[in-house]
Amino acid sequence: MSTLNQQYEEKVRPCIDLIDSLRSLGVEKDLALPAIAVIGDQSSGKSSVLEALSGVALPRGSGIVTRCPLELKMKRMKEGEEWYGKISYQGIEEEIESPADVEEKCRKALGKIARSWLSISEELISLEICSAHVPDLTLIDLPSITRVAVKGQPENIGEQIKTLIRKYISRQKTTILVVVPCNVDIATTEALKMAQEVDLGGERTLGILTKPDLVDKGTEETVVAVVRNEVIPLKKGYMIVRCRGQEEIKKKVSFPEVIEKEKAFFKKHVYFQTLYDEGHATVTKLAEKLTHELSHHIETSLPRIEEQIEEKLEETQAELEKYGSEPPSDEAERRVFLIDKVTAFTQDAISLTTGEELKCGDKPNVFSTLRREFGKWNTHLDRSGEKFNKRIEKEVEKYEEKYRGRELPGFINYKTFEVMVKEQIRQLEEPAVINLKEIGDAVTKAFIQLAESSFTRFPELVKKAKAKIGDIMRKLLSTAQSMLRTQFKMELLVSSVDRTYSSSLSESKREKDEDKLKGKNIVRNMDNHATLQEIMLHIKSYYKIASQNLAYQIPLVIRYHILQESAIQLQREMLQVTQEEKDMYKLLCQDYDLDMKRTALQGQFKRLMEARTCLAEL
């Protein structure tokens, strides 16, 4: 490989090491990292390219290594330093003593990851190669694209492989390395088609042409045109390489010797010599280009990666806070934990009914519901009064004929007055009960919502709270309904303080006089005009008092029982739950899915914190 100057090495290596460290921490689960993914059709020469770059033999023949992603981390060492290798997978790390052992170690890793040699796995094998003859570069080798399933493979093996490849190449920070043999029509290769699907403008794609020694005579100029970016243009262009052939593999020709033979091949080739002169040929030039591409990509991405890590940390911490701390294992501490959880919930329940700030959970606005429902009740009273006033004119004469005794005209028949008032008040009773039930349902829903947000991870505690809320609300609704009906029975007594009634009657008379001035005539063509008009004044005056009583008393009864009493009783009964020895462990059993989510968030938070430390040390 060509020697990079020390200043360049000092700049490149830390950047690549940083991204490798972030990837090894698993940060790629949380945000996209700069990477180079290598894809190619079967028999494209992909493995040969990776071998040429790394200087080690990889599993061949059955294509075992391509059954899962392989992260190939190459680190350039100084001349004279010993070769070093390491393979990591499933939490296992093994040092590799010599380049000759790499292939066998990879086979062993695959045997543990993909138990069936014909299956595909998304688990990553990380292979680290440190040598004076490798570039500073990290590549992710993906399974070769296959079209036909071999014996024992699932019929959809091709689609499984494509799904895995798309997962990597769809990431916007991934450079796609498409390996294509020179002896096929590049436009027909599945690998290039997949790259074009996710990178329409070819911004992230680099083409590598292999097997130039197998090109049919007469097609060399086409290959040159492809490499010069004249056929299917890619922003990053193309490179052409000649790697070990089957003959050289059998003879175990060394990689340094292969590099020299490749150089000689391009220098002497009639058509491809120009590509060599232009810097588009050989594995050496490819390594330099890829190292520059990756290091530049990392440098330009780092500021945004830092921002994303901080953003993700903030989001993760906020999510974790919603889950709270785990219950202690110590019994005494566990009880204190339960008491604290229940106390916070019951205090929030009381705060909910008084309109104060809640300590935990999203705040359901109960008072907006109350205002809306009580507003509907007042509107109903007003509309009922308006309809009643209009109906009096038509019905008062009928009641006068039915109930008037020996009174002379001008005298008020109390029976007529009382019957009409009672009938109107009775019509208001059921709407009041409906209003009570609607508010009861809304408050019950708010309490349940509060319980679910307060006891997020504890389904048994939520279940217990819901049962208590249901029982309490049923009892209080029954009590409140009984009190409402009693209120209506009292209103049917048709009684009022003299001064209050006189004041209402005077107001009704003033309104009648104003109507006269405006040309309105409430009662027309009646012989007993004075009597009927007087009765209507009294009925309207009393209904005004009764409706005012109901407008005030009904909401008061509902608010007292459904809000105040329910919260107090809920507090009393939930605190009693904390004293029940046998239920304590059951109540604090955590929801499995939520517990798993919490564990995952803790892992994510730890990864991101370690990533922040890595960035700070760069």
XYZ file of C-alpha atoms in Angstrom:
618
model
C 0.000 0.000 0.000
C 1.170 3.587 -0.577
C 2.669 5.343 2.443
C 0.541 8.135 3.914
C 2.376 10.972 5.596
C 2.327 11.126 9.386
C 0.139 14.237 9.536
C -2.505 12.534 7.416
C -2.380 9.382 9.536
C -2.806 11.424 12.718
C -5.883 13.032 11.209
C -7.490 9.967 9.620
C -6.999 7.250 12.238
C -8.713 9.039 15.181
C -11.757 9.799 13.032
C -12.154 6.219 11.876
C -11.436 4.862 15.371
C -14.103 7.156 16.790
C -16.811 5.879 14.444
C -15.677 2.289 15.018
C -15.941 2.887 18.766
C -19.419 4.370 18.418
C -20.493 1.425 16.281
C -19.050 -1.083 18.766
C -21.040 0.678 21.512
C -24.184 0.057 19.480
C -24.830 3.760 18.827
C -25.929 2.872 15.290
C -29.153 1.627 16.879
C -29.863 5.222 17.902
C -28.531 7.295 14.989
C -26.902 6.850 11.592
C -23.091 6.695 11.486
C -20.810 7.239 8.470
C -20.057 3.864 6.905
C -19.053 2.132 3.684
C -21.253 -0.856 2.828
C -20.035 -3.348 0.211
C -22.644 -5.066 -1.976
C -22.512 -7.232 -5.052
C -24.190 -10.052 -6.942
C -22.990 -13.613 -6.405
C -19.588 -14.259 -8.031
C -19.011 -10.522 -8.491
C -15.553 -10.713 -6.909
C -16.639 -8.932 -3.735
C -14.743 -11.272 -1.381
C -11.615 -10.961 -3.522
C -11.693 -7.169 -3.196
C -11.994 -7.404 0.592
C -9.180 -9.930 0.727
C -6.962 -7.697 -1.377
C -7.620 -4.723 0.882
C -7.175 -6.628 4.166
C -4.446 -9.044 3.122
C -6.241 -12.028 4.693
C -8.221 -14.905 3.217
C -11.936 -14.962 3.921
C -14.264 -17.995 3.719
C -14.988 -18.982 0.140
C -16.821 -21.639 -1.800
C -20.158 -21.839 0.015
C -20.187 -18.101 0.640
C -20.622 -18.696 4.369
C -19.194 -15.342 5.416
C -21.852 -13.541 3.460
C -24.641 -15.103 5.532
C -24.428 -12.135 7.901
C -22.881 -8.633 7.863
C -19.114 -8.560 8.384
C -17.536 -5.386 9.739
C -13.957 -5.332 8.473
C -11.882 -2.868 10.504
C -8.428 -2.298 9.036
C -5.820 -0.315 10.943
C -2.547 0.670 9.342
C 0.478 0.124 11.578
C 4.023 1.344 11.281
C 6.591 -0.744 9.446
C 8.089 -3.377 11.717
C 5.063 -3.628 14.059
C 3.597 -7.104 14.429
C 0.412 -8.146 12.640
C -2.621 -8.284 14.945
C -6.131 -9.618 14.485
C -9.302 -9.866 16.557
C -12.799 -11.171 15.900
C -15.874 -10.136 17.928
C -19.447 -11.460 17.862
C -22.262 -12.083 20.349
C -20.194 -10.578 23.171
C -17.269 -12.901 22.392
C -13.817 -11.485 21.599
C -10.992 -13.664 20.286
C -7.511 -12.632 19.272
C -6.176 -14.088 16.029
C -2.549 -15.165 16.077
C -1.795 -15.030 12.354
C -3.420 -14.105 9.001
C -3.682 -17.813 8.188
C -6.180 -18.296 11.059
C -8.660 -15.623 9.940
C -10.721 -17.821 7.624
C -11.235 -20.534 10.223
C -12.171 -17.981 12.926
C -14.773 -16.476 10.574
C -16.243 -19.924 9.880
C -16.466 -20.603 13.604
C -18.234 -17.289 14.244
C -20.735 -18.000 11.466
C -21.382 -21.421 12.907
C -22.527 -19.838 16.172
C -24.488 -16.951 14.655
C -26.220 -18.774 11.805
C -26.740 -22.303 13.074
C -28.057 -23.327 9.701
C -25.382 -22.785 7.041
C -28.148 -21.828 4.636
C -29.799 -19.144 6.779
C -29.375 -15.369 6.949
C -28.722 -13.432 10.174
C -28.624 -9.712 10.920
C -26.051 -10.201 13.690
C -22.743 -8.510 13.012
C -19.311 -10.107 13.019
C -16.528 -7.600 13.619
C -13.118 -8.515 12.204
C -10.190 -6.248 13.106
C -6.956 -6.448 11.115
C -3.915 -4.392 12.151
C -0.981 -4.440 9.733
C 1.587 -2.224 8.042
C 0.104 -3.336 4.699
C -3.558 -2.360 5.119
C -5.276 1.017 4.737
C -6.968 2.894 7.587
C -10.445 1.839 6.637
C -13.626 0.201 7.927
C -16.014 -1.576 5.552
C -19.234 -3.487 6.138
C -19.500 -6.503 3.867
C -23.096 -7.568 3.199
C -24.403 -10.919 1.892
C -24.096 -11.448 -1.849
C -27.345 -11.015 -3.768
C -28.764 -14.344 -4.879
C -31.672 -14.990 -7.215
C -32.223 -18.740 -6.832
C -32.486 -20.650 -3.553
C -30.239 -23.696 -3.306
C -31.359 -26.954 -1.711
C -32.378 -26.431 1.889
C -32.697 -22.656 1.635
C -36.076 -20.931 2.096
C -37.726 -19.930 -1.171
C -37.574 -16.252 -0.203
C -33.838 -16.271 0.605
C -33.227 -13.682 -2.113
C -35.740 -11.290 -0.597
C -34.309 -11.867 2.899
C -30.867 -10.844 1.650
C -32.245 -7.766 -0.127
C -34.117 -6.694 3.019
C -30.888 -6.920 5.020
C -28.949 -4.976 2.366
C -31.608 -2.245 2.184
C -31.426 -1.816 5.952
C -27.795 -0.706 5.570
C -27.698 1.110 2.224
C -30.859 3.133 2.898
C -29.064 5.080 5.621
C -28.103 8.483 4.265
C -24.694 8.420 5.950
C -23.699 5.167 4.237
C -21.467 5.154 1.149
C -22.440 2.256 -1.109
C -19.603 0.277 -2.659
C -21.062 -1.666 -5.601
C -18.846 -4.495 -6.875
C -19.504 -5.486 -10.507
C -17.502 -7.870 -12.736
C -16.228 -6.389 -16.012
C -17.519 -9.325 -18.033
C -21.234 -8.536 -17.464
C -23.471 -5.686 -18.511
C -23.270 -3.310 -15.531
C -26.826 -2.056 -16.146
C -28.269 -5.530 -15.501
C -26.631 -6.150 -12.123
C -28.957 -6.410 -9.152
C -26.484 -4.658 -6.852
C -26.389 -1.466 -8.923
C -30.185 -1.508 -9.267
C -30.543 -1.709 -5.473
C -28.074 1.158 -5.021
C -30.025 3.281 -7.522
C -33.279 2.599 -5.645
C -31.978 4.262 -2.458
C -29.504 6.691 -4.076
C -31.303 8.040 -7.127
C -28.684 10.621 -8.062
C -25.720 8.359 -7.404
C -24.471 10.743 -4.707
C -23.405 8.007 -2.283
C -22.415 5.235 -4.675
C -18.934 4.171 -5.788
C -18.562 1.460 -8.439
C -15.781 -1.157 -8.399
C -15.182 -3.200 -11.521
C -13.506 -6.579 -11.028
C -12.143 -9.406 -13.200
C -10.695 -7.198 -15.980
C -8.636 -10.197 -17.150
C -11.868 -11.999 -18.099
C -13.185 -9.256 -20.388
C -14.202 -10.490 -23.855
C -12.129 -9.099 -26.658
C -13.777 -6.125 -28.307
C -15.547 -4.973 -25.137
C -12.542 -3.300 -23.504
C -13.532 0.179 -24.674
C -16.944 -0.244 -23.035
C -15.227 -1.068 -19.745
C -13.027 2.029 -20.085
C -16.132 4.151 -20.734
C -17.810 2.749 -17.608
C -14.773 3.511 -15.417
C -14.586 7.015 -16.862
C -18.184 7.570 -15.676
C -19.589 7.851 -19.202
C -22.165 5.027 -19.106
C -23.984 5.144 -15.746
C -22.660 8.267 -13.995
C -21.947 8.117 -10.274
C -20.778 11.153 -8.318
C -18.031 9.140 -6.630
C -17.130 7.492 -9.926
C -15.610 4.055 -10.549
C -12.436 2.094 -9.824
C -11.155 -1.040 -11.542
C -9.159 -3.763 -9.769
C -7.693 -7.170 -10.520
C -7.648 -9.513 -7.502
C -6.576 -13.114 -6.986
C -8.089 -15.566 -9.451
C -8.901 -19.194 -8.720
C -5.549 -20.300 -10.083
C -3.674 -17.947 -7.746
C -5.794 -19.020 -4.806
C -4.964 -22.674 -5.454
C -1.286 -21.864 -5.698
C -1.582 -19.740 -2.540
C 0.046 -16.724 -4.159
C 0.719 -14.143 -1.432
C -1.179 -10.875 -1.338
C 1.920 -8.656 -1.780
C 2.769 -10.669 -4.877
C -0.802 -10.337 -6.174
C -0.575 -6.559 -5.721
C 2.560 -6.450 -7.835
C 1.011 -8.662 -10.498
C -2.054 -6.395 -10.590
C 0.113 -3.329 -11.071
C 1.971 -5.008 -13.919
C -1.312 -6.127 -15.526
C -2.689 -2.590 -15.795
C 0.634 -1.024 -16.840
C 0.963 -3.396 -19.766
C -2.714 -3.541 -20.816
C -3.411 -1.846 -24.134
C -6.766 -0.409 -23.066
C -6.583 -0.261 -19.278
C -3.159 1.401 -19.024
C -4.824 4.814 -19.367
C -7.101 3.999 -16.404
C -3.998 3.176 -14.363
C -2.349 6.446 -15.389
C -5.508 8.367 -14.457
C -5.533 6.798 -10.952
C -8.682 4.710 -11.517
C -7.022 1.286 -11.269
C -5.484 -1.102 -8.691
C -6.402 -2.071 -5.153
C -3.762 0.355 -3.862
C -5.498 3.321 -5.456
C -8.872 1.986 -4.346
C -7.654 1.810 -0.741
C -6.417 5.409 -0.871
C -9.686 6.623 -2.379
C -11.821 4.764 0.143
C -9.732 6.019 3.080
C -10.076 9.605 1.857
C -13.819 9.122 1.245
C -14.472 7.683 4.690
C -12.315 10.144 6.633
C -13.822 13.139 4.791
C -17.328 11.749 5.306
C -16.663 11.318 9.036
C -15.169 14.806 9.432
C -18.146 16.488 7.772
C -20.619 14.357 9.751
C -19.114 14.778 13.234
C -20.750 18.121 14.161
C -24.192 16.756 13.357
C -23.432 13.457 15.156
C -22.563 15.430 18.303
C -25.842 17.339 18.035
C -27.830 14.134 17.486
C -26.211 12.447 20.487
C -27.161 15.395 22.716
C -30.706 15.430 21.317
C -31.078 11.673 21.800
C -29.681 11.879 25.330
C -32.244 14.515 26.241
C -35.099 12.493 24.706
C -33.955 9.259 26.369
C -33.591 10.895 29.776
C -37.077 12.384 29.497
C -38.476 8.968 28.554
C -36.680 7.276 31.455
C -38.079 9.797 33.927
C -41.581 8.707 32.921
C -40.776 5.160 34.019
C -39.349 6.166 37.391
C -37.108 4.004 39.548
C -37.423 0.265 40.118
C -39.076 -1.017 43.319
C -36.477 -1.876 46.013
C -35.943 -5.547 46.864
C -35.881 -4.875 50.642
C -39.380 -5.385 52.099
C -39.415 -2.275 54.294
C -38.071 -0.093 51.483
C -40.521 -1.700 49.084
C -43.429 -0.700 51.317
C -42.144 2.873 51.521
C -41.873 2.854 47.711
C -45.501 1.680 47.418
C -46.731 4.244 49.943
C -44.906 7.027 48.088
C -46.421 5.965 44.743
C -49.948 5.741 46.164
C -49.607 8.973 48.151
C -48.462 10.877 45.064
C -51.431 9.462 43.131
C -54.036 10.312 45.798
C -52.608 13.808 46.265
C -52.876 14.302 42.526
C -56.466 13.022 42.661
C -57.304 15.700 45.249
C -55.406 18.341 43.264
C -57.354 17.267 40.180
C -60.650 18.012 41.932
C -59.460 21.383 43.224
C -57.828 22.542 39.993
C -54.283 22.546 41.402
C -51.031 21.454 39.707
C -50.381 17.709 39.499
C -47.098 16.096 40.554
C -47.132 13.287 38.006
C -48.964 12.267 34.868
C -50.747 14.303 32.229
C -53.337 16.623 33.711
C -56.931 15.911 32.609
C -58.851 19.197 32.861
C -61.875 18.196 34.947
C -63.046 21.754 35.467
C -63.405 22.408 31.763
C -65.757 19.394 31.695
C -67.665 20.738 34.711
C -68.049 24.166 33.158
C -69.274 22.626 29.938
C -71.794 20.290 31.643
C -73.043 22.895 34.128
C -73.327 25.323 31.245
C -75.527 22.791 29.435
C -77.663 22.494 32.576
C -78.138 26.267 32.862
C -78.937 26.499 29.162
C -81.542 23.767 29.609
C -83.120 25.679 32.512
C -83.275 28.883 30.453
C -84.774 27.180 27.407
C -87.278 25.300 29.552
C -88.299 28.628 31.118
C -88.776 30.222 27.712
C -90.898 27.307 26.490
C -92.854 27.330 29.750
C -93.634 31.026 29.394
C -94.927 30.492 25.871
C -96.990 27.500 26.955
C -98.604 29.326 29.909
C -100.581 31.562 27.566
C -102.213 28.538 25.939
C -102.646 26.351 29.007
C -103.540 28.741 31.827
C -107.140 29.078 30.632
C -107.524 25.281 30.570
C -106.227 25.032 34.150
C -108.467 27.941 35.206
C -111.541 26.132 33.938
C -110.460 22.907 35.614
C -109.466 24.238 39.037
C -111.284 27.594 39.511
C -113.919 27.358 42.235
C -116.226 30.079 43.439
C -113.574 32.796 43.179
C -114.694 35.999 41.530
C -112.697 37.340 38.555
C -109.445 38.913 39.666
C -108.821 36.413 42.444
C -105.967 33.937 41.960
C -106.671 30.224 42.074
C -103.759 28.701 44.018
C -104.433 25.213 42.718
C -103.929 26.341 39.103
C -100.698 28.071 40.071
C -99.380 25.077 42.023
C -100.224 22.392 39.420
C -98.536 24.274 36.580
C -95.362 25.027 38.599
C -95.040 21.430 39.799
C -95.455 20.017 36.300
C -92.675 22.237 34.987
C -90.297 21.386 37.846
C -90.899 17.642 37.356
C -89.788 17.967 33.724
C -86.369 19.165 34.904
C -85.609 16.209 37.182
C -84.426 13.607 34.608
C -82.196 16.055 32.680
C -80.524 16.861 36.027
C -79.900 13.146 36.666
C -78.477 12.749 33.145
C -76.189 15.712 33.804
C -75.012 14.023 37.015
C -74.209 10.755 35.224
C -72.317 12.480 32.409
C -70.149 14.361 34.906
C -69.680 11.168 36.921
C -68.439 9.355 33.799
C -66.064 12.212 32.948
C -64.574 12.335 36.454
C -64.246 8.530 36.552
C -62.399 8.641 33.233
C -60.098 11.390 34.555
C -59.274 9.399 37.707
C -58.537 6.272 35.648
C -56.327 8.298 33.300
C -54.475 9.644 36.335
C -54.042 6.122 37.758
C -52.642 4.843 34.448
C -50.112 7.668 34.214
C -49.187 7.462 37.924
C -48.703 3.671 37.935
C -47.339 3.293 34.393
C -45.242 0.185 35.028
C -47.522 -1.539 37.551
C -50.597 -3.136 35.915
C -51.843 -4.713 39.165
C -51.718 -1.337 40.906
C -53.605 0.234 38.011
C -56.149 -2.589 38.197
C -56.587 -2.083 41.940
C -56.985 1.696 41.534
C -59.559 1.227 38.764
C -61.576 -1.140 40.944
C -61.532 1.354 43.832
C -62.482 4.236 41.534
C -65.364 2.212 40.087
C -66.755 1.208 43.499
C -66.440 4.702 44.969
C -68.039 6.408 41.970
C -70.968 3.965 41.879
C -71.745 4.602 45.562
C -71.365 8.364 45.275
C -73.434 8.540 42.094
C -76.207 6.685 43.917
C -75.956 9.054 46.900
C -75.811 12.144 44.671
C -78.772 10.953 42.604
C -80.796 10.401 45.765
C -79.929 13.905 46.945
C -80.871 15.406 43.551
C -84.253 13.744 43.655
C -84.714 14.978 47.220
C -83.891 18.483 45.996
C -86.642 18.208 43.398
C -89.100 16.923 46.009
C -88.339 19.997 48.094
C -88.849 22.245 45.086
C -92.262 20.615 44.554
C -93.346 21.997 47.943
C -93.775 25.283 46.061
C -92.536 27.491 48.828
C -90.421 30.614 49.035
C -89.369 33.355 51.437
C -91.927 36.163 51.176
C -89.366 38.843 50.449
C -87.716 36.751 47.696
C -91.035 35.970 46.077
C -92.251 39.578 46.310
C -89.055 40.757 44.657
C -89.434 38.280 41.808
C -93.099 39.206 41.364
C -92.265 42.903 41.204
C -89.627 42.206 38.559
C -92.115 40.201 36.493
C -94.614 43.072 36.655
C -91.992 45.523 35.456
C -91.210 43.244 32.539
C -94.927 43.030 31.719
C -95.254 46.813 31.745
C -92.231 47.099 29.466
C -93.805 44.598 27.076
C -96.956 46.701 26.984
C -94.953 49.786 26.094
C -93.350 47.811 23.260
C -96.762 46.822 21.936
C -96.731 43.230 23.111
C -99.995 41.704 24.327
C -99.478 38.498 26.216
C -103.146 37.542 26.765
C -105.758 38.398 24.144
C -109.552 38.206 23.988
C -110.166 36.542 27.324
C -113.158 37.363 29.482
C -111.230 36.771 32.669
C -108.230 38.712 31.363
C -107.213 40.227 34.729
C -107.308 36.910 36.562
C -105.322 34.976 33.935
C -102.769 37.718 33.576
C -102.231 37.768 37.314
C -101.836 33.971 37.449
C -99.199 34.077 34.692
C -97.250 36.727 36.551
C -97.189 34.602 39.687
C -96.240 31.426 37.800
C -93.378 33.119 35.954
C -92.173 34.790 39.132
C -92.054 31.544 41.068
C -90.438 29.557 38.241
C -87.691 32.159 38.117
C -86.931 31.488 41.808
C -87.157 27.699 41.393
C -84.844 27.664 38.351
C -82.318 29.829 40.202
C -82.402 27.344 43.097
C -81.854 24.439 40.736
C -79.128 26.266 38.786
C -77.209 26.620 42.038
C -78.104 23.490 44.032
C -77.725 20.803 41.341
C -74.089 21.718 40.461
C -73.328 22.055 44.175
C -74.592 18.536 44.921
C -72.705 17.096 41.959
C -69.478 18.909 42.740
C -69.557 17.933 46.396
C -70.157 14.222 45.864
C -68.539 13.532 42.499
C -65.449 15.662 43.017
C -64.702 16.403 46.643
C -66.037 13.246 48.305
C -64.743 10.909 45.583
C -61.162 12.190 45.907
C -61.224 11.988 49.702
C -62.646 8.452 49.703
C -60.168 7.381 47.003
C -57.298 8.664 49.128
C -58.589 6.812 52.193
C -59.104 3.490 50.407
C -55.886 3.560 48.360
C -53.789 4.251 51.459
C -55.528 1.296 53.110
C -54.275 -0.846 50.196
C -50.664 -0.090 51.143
C -51.199 -1.775 54.526
C -52.277 -5.112 53.051
C -49.214 -7.363 53.450
C -50.220 -10.107 51.016
C -50.841 -7.709 48.109
C -47.652 -5.650 48.284
C -45.467 -7.784 46.011
C -48.318 -8.423 43.601
C -49.122 -4.719 43.297
C -45.505 -3.847 42.487
C -45.051 -6.488 39.804
C -43.916 -4.555 36.748
C -45.440 -4.785 33.290
C -43.095 -7.026 31.289
C -43.198 -5.003 28.066
C -42.742 -1.702 29.880
C -39.945 -3.145 31.971
C -38.220 -4.320 28.788
C -38.704 -0.863 27.296
C -37.223 0.726 30.412
C -34.226 -1.639 30.256
C -33.764 -0.780 26.581
C -33.868 2.933 27.388
C -31.293 2.454 30.136
C -29.057 0.674 27.626
C -29.576 3.455 25.109
C -28.778 6.104 27.710
C -25.585 4.281 28.692
C -24.517 3.969 25.029
C -25.126 7.625 24.362
C -23.239 8.714 27.479
C -20.268 6.593 26.428
C -20.550 8.040 22.918
C -20.469 11.562 24.345
C -17.300 10.636 26.258
C -15.713 9.242 23.061
C -16.458 12.482 21.223
C -15.066 14.584 24.074
C -11.808 12.621 23.972
C -11.296 13.083 20.219
